[in-house]
Short mmCIF file of C-alpha atoms and ligand atoms in Angstrom, two decimals:
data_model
loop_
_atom_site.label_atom_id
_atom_site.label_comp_id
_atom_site.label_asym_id
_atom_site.label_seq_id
_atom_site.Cartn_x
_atom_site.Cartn_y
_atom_site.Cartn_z
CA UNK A 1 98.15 81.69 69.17
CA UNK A 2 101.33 80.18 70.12
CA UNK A 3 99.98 78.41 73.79
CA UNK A 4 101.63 78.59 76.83
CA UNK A 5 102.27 74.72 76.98
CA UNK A 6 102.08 71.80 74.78
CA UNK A 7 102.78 68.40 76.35
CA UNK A 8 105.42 66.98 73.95
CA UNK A 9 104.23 62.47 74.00
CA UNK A 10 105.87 60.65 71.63
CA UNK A 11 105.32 56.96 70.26
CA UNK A 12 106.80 55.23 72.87
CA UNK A 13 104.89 56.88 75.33
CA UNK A 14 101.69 55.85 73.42
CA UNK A 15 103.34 52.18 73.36
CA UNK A 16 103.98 52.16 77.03
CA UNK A 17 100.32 53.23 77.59
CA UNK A 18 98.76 50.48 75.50
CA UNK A 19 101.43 48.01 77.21
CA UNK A 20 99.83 49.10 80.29
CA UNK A 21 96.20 48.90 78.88
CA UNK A 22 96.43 45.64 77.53
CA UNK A 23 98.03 44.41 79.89
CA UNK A 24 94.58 44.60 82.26
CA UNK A 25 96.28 46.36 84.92
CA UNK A 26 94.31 49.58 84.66
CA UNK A 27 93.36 50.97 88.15
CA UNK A 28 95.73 52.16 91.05
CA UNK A 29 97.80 49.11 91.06
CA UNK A 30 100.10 46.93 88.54
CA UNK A 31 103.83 46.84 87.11
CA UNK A 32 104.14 49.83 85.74
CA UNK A 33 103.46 51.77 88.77
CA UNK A 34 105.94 49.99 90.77
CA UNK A 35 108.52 50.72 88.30
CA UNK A 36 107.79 54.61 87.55
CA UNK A 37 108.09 54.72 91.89
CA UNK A 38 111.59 53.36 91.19
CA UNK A 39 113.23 54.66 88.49
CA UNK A 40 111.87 57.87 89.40
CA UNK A 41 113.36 57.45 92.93
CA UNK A 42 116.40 56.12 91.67
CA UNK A 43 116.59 59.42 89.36
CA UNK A 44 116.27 62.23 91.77
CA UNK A 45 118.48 60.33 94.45
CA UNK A 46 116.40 58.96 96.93
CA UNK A 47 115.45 55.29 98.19
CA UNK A 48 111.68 55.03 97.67
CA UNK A 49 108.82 56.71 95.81
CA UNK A 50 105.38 56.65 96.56
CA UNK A 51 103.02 57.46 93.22
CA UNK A 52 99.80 59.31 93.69
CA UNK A 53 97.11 61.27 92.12
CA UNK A 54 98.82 64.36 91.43
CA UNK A 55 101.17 66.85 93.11
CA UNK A 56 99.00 68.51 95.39
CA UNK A 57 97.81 65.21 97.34
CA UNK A 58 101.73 64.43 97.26
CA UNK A 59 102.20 67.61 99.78
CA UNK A 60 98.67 66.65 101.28
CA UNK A 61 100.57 62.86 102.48
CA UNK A 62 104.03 64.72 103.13
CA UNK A 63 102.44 66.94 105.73
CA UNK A 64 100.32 64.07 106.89
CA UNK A 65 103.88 62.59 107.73
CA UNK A 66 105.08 65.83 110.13
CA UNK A 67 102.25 64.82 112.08
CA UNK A 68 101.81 67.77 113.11
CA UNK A 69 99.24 69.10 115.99
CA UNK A 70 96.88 72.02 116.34
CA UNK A 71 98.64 75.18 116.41
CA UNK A 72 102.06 73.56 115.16
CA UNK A 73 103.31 75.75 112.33
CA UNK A 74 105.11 75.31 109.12
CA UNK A 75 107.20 77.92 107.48
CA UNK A 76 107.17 78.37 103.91
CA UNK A 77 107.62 81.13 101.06
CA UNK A 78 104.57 83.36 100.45
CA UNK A 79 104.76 82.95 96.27
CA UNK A 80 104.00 79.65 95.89
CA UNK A 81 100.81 77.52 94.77
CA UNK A 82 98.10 77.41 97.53
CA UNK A 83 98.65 73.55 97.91
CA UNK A 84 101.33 73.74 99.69
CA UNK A 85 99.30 75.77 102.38
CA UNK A 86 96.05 73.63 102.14
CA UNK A 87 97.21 70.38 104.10
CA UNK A 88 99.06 72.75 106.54
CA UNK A 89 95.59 73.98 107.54
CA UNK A 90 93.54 70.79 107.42
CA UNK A 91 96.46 69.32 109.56
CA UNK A 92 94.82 72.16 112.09
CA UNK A 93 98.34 74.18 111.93
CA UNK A 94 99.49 77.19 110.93
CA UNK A 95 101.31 78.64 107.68
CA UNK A 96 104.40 81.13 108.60
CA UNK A 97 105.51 82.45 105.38
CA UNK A 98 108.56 84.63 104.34
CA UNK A 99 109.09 86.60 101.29
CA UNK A 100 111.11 85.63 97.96
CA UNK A 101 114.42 86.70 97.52
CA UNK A 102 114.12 89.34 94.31
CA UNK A 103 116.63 87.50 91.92
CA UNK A 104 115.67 83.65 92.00
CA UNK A 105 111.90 84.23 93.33
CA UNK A 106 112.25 81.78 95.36
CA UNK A 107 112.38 82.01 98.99
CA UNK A 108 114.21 84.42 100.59
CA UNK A 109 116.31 81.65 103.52
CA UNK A 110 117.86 84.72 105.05
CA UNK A 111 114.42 85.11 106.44
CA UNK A 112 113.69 81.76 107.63
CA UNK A 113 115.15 82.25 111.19
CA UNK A 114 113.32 84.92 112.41
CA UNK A 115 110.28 83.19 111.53
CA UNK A 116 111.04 80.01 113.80
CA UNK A 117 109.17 80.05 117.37
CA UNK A 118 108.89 77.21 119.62
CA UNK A 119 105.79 75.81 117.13
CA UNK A 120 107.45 75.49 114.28
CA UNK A 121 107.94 71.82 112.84
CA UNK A 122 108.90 72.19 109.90
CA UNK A 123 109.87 74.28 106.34
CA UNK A 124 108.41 73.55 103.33
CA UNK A 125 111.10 74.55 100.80
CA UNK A 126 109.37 74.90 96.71
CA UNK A 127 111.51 75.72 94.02
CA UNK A 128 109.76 77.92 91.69
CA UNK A 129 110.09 77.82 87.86
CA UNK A 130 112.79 75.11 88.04
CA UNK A 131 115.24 76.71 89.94
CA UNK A 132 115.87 75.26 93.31
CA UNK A 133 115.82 77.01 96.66
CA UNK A 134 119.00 77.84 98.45
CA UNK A 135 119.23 74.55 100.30
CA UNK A 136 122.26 74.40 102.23
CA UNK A 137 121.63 77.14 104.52
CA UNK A 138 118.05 76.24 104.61
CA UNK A 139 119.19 72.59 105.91
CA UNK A 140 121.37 74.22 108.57
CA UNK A 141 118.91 76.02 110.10
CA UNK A 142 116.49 73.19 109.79
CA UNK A 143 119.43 70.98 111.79
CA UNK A 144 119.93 73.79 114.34
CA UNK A 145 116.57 74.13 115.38
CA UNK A 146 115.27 70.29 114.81
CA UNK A 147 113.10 70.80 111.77
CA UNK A 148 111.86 68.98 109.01
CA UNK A 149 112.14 69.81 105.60
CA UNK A 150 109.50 69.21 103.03
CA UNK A 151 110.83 69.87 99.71
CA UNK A 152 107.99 70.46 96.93
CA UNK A 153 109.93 69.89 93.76
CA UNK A 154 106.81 69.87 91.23
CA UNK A 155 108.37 72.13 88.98
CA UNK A 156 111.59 71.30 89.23
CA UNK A 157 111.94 67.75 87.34
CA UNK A 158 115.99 67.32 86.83
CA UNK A 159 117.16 70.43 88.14
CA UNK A 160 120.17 70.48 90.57
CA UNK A 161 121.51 72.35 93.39
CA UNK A 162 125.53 71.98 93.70
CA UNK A 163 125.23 69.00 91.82
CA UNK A 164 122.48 66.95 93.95
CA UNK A 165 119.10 66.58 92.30
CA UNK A 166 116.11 68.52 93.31
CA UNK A 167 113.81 65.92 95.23
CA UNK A 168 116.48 64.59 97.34
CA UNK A 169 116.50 67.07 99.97
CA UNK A 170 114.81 66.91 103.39
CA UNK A 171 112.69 64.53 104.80
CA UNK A 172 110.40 63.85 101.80
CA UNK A 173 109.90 65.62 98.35
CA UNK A 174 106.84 66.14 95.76
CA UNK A 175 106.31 65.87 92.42
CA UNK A 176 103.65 67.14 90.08
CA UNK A 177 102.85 65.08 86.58
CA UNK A 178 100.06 67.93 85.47
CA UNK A 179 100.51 68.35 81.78
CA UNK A 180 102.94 71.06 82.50
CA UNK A 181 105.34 69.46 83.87
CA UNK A 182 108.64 68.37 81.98
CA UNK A 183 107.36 64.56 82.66
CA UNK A 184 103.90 64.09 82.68
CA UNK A 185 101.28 61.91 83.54
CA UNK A 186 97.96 63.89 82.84
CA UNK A 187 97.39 64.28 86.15
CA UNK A 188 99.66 62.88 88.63
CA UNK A 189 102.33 63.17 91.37
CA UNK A 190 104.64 61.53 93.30
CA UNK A 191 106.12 61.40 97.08
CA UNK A 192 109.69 60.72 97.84
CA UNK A 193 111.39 59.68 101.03
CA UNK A 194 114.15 58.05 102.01
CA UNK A 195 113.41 55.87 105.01
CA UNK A 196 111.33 52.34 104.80
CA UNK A 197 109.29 53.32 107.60
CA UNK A 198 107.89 57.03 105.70
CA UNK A 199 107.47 55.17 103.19
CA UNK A 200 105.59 52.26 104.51
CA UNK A 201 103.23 54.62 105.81
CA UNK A 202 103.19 56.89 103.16
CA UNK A 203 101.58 53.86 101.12
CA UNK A 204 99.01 53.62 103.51
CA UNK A 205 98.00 56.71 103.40
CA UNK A 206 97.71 56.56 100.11
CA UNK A 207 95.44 53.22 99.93
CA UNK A 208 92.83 54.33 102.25
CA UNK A 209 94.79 53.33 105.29
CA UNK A 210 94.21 49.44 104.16
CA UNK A 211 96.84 47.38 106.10
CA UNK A 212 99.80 44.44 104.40
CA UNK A 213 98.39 42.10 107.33
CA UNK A 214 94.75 42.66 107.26
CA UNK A 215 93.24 45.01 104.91
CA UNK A 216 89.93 46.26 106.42
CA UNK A 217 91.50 47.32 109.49
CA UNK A 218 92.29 50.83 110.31
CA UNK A 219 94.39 52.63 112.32
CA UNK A 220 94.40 55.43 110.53
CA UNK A 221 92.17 57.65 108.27
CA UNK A 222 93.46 57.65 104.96
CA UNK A 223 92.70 59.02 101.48
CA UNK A 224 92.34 57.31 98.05
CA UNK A 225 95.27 59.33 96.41
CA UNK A 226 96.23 56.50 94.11
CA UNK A 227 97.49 57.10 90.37
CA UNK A 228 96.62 54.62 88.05
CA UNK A 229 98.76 52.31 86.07
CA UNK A 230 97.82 53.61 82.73
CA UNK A 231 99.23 57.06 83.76
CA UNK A 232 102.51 55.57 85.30
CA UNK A 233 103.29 53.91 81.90
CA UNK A 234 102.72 57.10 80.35
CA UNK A 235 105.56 58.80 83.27
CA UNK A 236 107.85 55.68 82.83
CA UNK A 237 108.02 56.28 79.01
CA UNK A 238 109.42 60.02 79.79
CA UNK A 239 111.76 58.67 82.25
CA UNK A 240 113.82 57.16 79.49
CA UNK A 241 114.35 60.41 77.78
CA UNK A 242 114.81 62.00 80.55
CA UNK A 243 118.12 64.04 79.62
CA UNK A 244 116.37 65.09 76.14
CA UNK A 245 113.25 66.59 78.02
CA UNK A 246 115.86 68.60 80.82
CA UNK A 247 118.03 69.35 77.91
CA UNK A 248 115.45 71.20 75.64
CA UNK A 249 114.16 72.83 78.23
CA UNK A 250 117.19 74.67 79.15
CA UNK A 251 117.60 75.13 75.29
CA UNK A 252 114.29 77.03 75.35
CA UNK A 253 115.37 78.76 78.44
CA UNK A 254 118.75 80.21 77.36
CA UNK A 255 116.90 81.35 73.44
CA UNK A 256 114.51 83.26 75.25
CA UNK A 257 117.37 84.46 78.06
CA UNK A 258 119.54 85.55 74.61
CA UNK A 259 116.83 87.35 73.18
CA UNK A 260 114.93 88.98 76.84
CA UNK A 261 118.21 89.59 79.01
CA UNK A 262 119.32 93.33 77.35
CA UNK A 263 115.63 94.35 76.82
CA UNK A 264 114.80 97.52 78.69
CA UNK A 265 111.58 97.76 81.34
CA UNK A 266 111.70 93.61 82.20
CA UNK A 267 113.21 91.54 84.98
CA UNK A 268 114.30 87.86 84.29
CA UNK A 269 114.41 84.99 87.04
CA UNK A 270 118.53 85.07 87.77
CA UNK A 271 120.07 81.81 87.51
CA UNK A 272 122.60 81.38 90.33
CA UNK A 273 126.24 80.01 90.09
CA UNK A 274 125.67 76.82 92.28
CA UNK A 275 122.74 75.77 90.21
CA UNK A 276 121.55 74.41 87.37
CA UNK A 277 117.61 75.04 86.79
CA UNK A 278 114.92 73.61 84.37
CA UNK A 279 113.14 76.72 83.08
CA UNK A 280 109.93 74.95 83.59
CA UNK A 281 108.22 78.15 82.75
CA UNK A 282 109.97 81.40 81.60
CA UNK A 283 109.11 84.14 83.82
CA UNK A 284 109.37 87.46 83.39
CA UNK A 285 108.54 90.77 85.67
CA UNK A 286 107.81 93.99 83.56
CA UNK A 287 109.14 96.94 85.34
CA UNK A 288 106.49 99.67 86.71
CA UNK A 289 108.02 102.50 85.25
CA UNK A 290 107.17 100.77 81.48
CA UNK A 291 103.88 102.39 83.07
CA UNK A 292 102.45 98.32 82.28
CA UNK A 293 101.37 95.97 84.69
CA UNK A 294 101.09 91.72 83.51
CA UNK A 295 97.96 92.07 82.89
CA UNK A 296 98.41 94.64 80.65
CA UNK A 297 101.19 93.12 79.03
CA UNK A 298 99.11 89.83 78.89
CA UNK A 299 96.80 91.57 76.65
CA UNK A 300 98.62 93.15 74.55
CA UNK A 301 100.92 89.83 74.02
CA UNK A 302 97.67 88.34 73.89
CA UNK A 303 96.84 90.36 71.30
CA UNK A 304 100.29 89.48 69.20
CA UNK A 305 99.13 85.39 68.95
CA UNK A 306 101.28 85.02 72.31
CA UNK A 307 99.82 82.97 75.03
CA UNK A 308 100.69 83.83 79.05
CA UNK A 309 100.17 83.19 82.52
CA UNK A 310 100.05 85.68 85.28
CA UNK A 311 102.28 84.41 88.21
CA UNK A 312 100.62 83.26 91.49
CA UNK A 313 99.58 85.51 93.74
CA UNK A 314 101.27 85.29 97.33
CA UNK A 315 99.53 83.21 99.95
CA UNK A 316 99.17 86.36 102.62
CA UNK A 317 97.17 87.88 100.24
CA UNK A 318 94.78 85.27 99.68
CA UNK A 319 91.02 85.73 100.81
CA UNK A 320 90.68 82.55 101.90
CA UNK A 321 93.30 82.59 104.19
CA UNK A 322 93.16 86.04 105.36
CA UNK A 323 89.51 85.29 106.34
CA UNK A 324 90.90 82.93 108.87
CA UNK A 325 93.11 85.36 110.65
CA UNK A 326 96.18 84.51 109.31
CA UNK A 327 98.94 87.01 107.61
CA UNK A 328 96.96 90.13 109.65
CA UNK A 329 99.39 93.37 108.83
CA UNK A 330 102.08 91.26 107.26
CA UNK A 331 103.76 92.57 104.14
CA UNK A 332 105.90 90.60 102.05
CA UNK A 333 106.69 93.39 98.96
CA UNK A 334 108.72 91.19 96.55
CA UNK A 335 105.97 88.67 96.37
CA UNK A 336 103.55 91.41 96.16
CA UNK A 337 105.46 93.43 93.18
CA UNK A 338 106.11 89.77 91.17
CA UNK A 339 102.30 88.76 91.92
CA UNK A 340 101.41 91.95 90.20
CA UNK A 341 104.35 92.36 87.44
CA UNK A 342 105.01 89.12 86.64
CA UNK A 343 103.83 86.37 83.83
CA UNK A 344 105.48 83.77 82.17
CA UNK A 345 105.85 82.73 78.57
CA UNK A 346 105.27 79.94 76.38
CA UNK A 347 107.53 77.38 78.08
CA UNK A 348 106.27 74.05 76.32
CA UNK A 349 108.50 71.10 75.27
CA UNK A 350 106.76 72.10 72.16
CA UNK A 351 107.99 75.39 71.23
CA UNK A 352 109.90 75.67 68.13
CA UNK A 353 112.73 78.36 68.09
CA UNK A 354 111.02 80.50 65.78
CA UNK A 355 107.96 81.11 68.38
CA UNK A 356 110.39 81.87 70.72
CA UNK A 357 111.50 84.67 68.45
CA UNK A 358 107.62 85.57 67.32
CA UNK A 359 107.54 85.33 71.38
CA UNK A 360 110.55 88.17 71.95
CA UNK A 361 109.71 90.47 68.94
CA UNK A 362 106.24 90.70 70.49
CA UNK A 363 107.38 91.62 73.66
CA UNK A 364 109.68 94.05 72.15
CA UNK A 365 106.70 95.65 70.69
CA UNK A 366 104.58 96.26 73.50
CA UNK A 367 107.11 97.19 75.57
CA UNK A 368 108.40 99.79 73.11
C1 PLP B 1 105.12 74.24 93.19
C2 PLP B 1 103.90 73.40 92.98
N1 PLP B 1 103.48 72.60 93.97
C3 PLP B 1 102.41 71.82 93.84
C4 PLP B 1 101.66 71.79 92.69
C5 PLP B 1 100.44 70.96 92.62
O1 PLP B 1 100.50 69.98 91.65
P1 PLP B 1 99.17 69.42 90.95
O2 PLP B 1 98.70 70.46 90.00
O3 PLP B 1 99.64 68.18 90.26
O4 PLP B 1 98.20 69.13 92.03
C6 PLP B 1 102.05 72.60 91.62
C7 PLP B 1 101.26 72.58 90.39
O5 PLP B 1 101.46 73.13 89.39
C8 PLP B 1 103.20 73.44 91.76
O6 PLP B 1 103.59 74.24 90.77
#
């Protein structure tokens, strides 16, 4: 079975880790940490980063930032992960969601607008699959109607939009380290923001709302969201190689592009001109008249020794969200056609160009 991902660690990441272990430093504090918030920072463009558990409790202390009240809202696109909608709802506010836009997947910005009412505080912008969100316009509406913008870059590591790094937009951006991710920390995440004061708090959120001055006093609940030191010597390693990791991934991307783009009955996620994506996972959307669905087509590759995923299914059709009243009568059909015809492909920093052609030639088969 060739797997959907492999984590590709090398020797100096083992090194880094035993630096880090011997070193004593083992819980949610020490060197290394301090140093994997920095260079990471310092890599996608912005001033500070704040390291935490993984990329899910990074959105959880972004949110926690909008300070938002009951019955604010937050707009974001339907086809993403539910953590971006979880601290939205614990925050007491509401989720306004738009559809994707059919090439990219990723949220459709034309649609942002009409989705803005005098509630709405923010926009939670995710770029899915590695390729980024169409920022600029997003950003101007986000100016002209005194927004935020929370920009969830967990699958995005390295990829750029007109040349500026994905991570660096908006008031604060998140990272995921899961084992997927093109730098990984097992589990693990990251916050970045630009000013000291976000920041500031952001590590107090982090640290059980313990205070510089006198730690057992609270002003504020907070969680315990801290990564540990062993796992940021483990991320700092990758950081080093940084432009290998991007750079095979789009290797990996443009063999299976080569080999997928003139194949009949499929859809691929369309890189656009101003930017330059990751391929953190290759996607692709089997067309309905192939009379196959992805979960069809995940069996039969299945079948072949070929490892998928089904994509996510949109938020407005979630159960658990629906059973709170939210998304009544709304229909968002791009998300709802790619929930239901889309998968994507081994996409490790693993794969070998010879599973990606054992990859191709079995979806050639089952789709002929
Ligand atoms: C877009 C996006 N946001 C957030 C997350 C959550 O990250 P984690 O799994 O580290 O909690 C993921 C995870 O895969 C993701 O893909």
């Amino acid at each position: 079975m060739i797997p959907v991902n492999e984590p590709l660690l090398t020797e100096a990441d083992y090194a880094s880790v035993m630096g880090a272990l011997r070193s004593g430093w083992i819980s949610g504090a020490g060197p290394h940490i301090e140093a994997f918030e920095a260079r990471w920072a310092n890599y996608c463009g912005r001033a500070h980063g704040i390291a935490v558990a993984n990329g899910s409790v990074a959105l959880q202390v972004a949110v926690s930032l909008l300070d938002l009240r009951p019955g604010d809202e937050v707009i974001l696109p339907t086809f993403t992960i539910i953590s971006c909608a979880v601290p939205i709802l614990l925050a007491g506010a509401r989720p306004v969601v738009v559809d994707c836009d059919p090439l990219t997947w990723t949220m459709d910005v034309a649609q942002v607008e009409s989705r803005i009412t005098p509630r709405t505080r923010a926009i939670m912008a995710v770029h899915i699959y590695g390729h980024p969100v169409d920022m600029d316009p997003l950003l101007g509406i986000a100016e002209r109607h005194n927004l935020q913008v929370v920009e969830d870059a967990a699958e995005a590591h390295g990829a750029e939009y007109r040349g500026r790094r994905a991570g660096s937009f908006g008031t604060s951006s998140c990272f995921s380290f899961y084992a997927n991710k093109l730098v990984t920390t097992g589990e693990g995440g990251m916050l970045l923001v630009d000013e000291d004061r976000l920041a500031e708090h952001a590590r107090s959120l982090r640290n059980l709302g313990f205070q510089p001055e006198r730690r057992f006093l609270h002003t504020e609940l907070g969680f315990n969201f801290r990564l540990t030191n062993l796992q940021a010597a483990l991320g700092l390693a990758q950081i080093d190689r940084m432009d290998d990791i991007v750079a095979r991934k789009r290797r990996i991307g443009q063999a299976y592009t080569e080999r997928l783009s003139e194949m009949p009955g499929i859809e691929l996620q369309v890189q656009q001109a101003w930017a330059r994506g990751v391929y953190w996972m290759y996607g692709l959307v089997v067309r309905e008249e192939t009379g196959l669905d992805a979960a069809e087509l995940a069996k039969r590759l299945k079948q072949r020794g070929v490892e998928t995923r089904p994509f996510v299914l949109g938020m407005h059709e979630q159960p658990v969200l629906r059973e709170r009243g939210l998304f009544a009568g709304e229909s968002y059909p791009v998300a709802e056609r790619i929930a239901r015809q889309g998968l994507y492909l081994p996409s490790g920093l693993r794969l070998e160009e010879a599973q990606i052609d054992r990859v191709c030639q079995a979806v050639r088969e089952v789709l002929a």
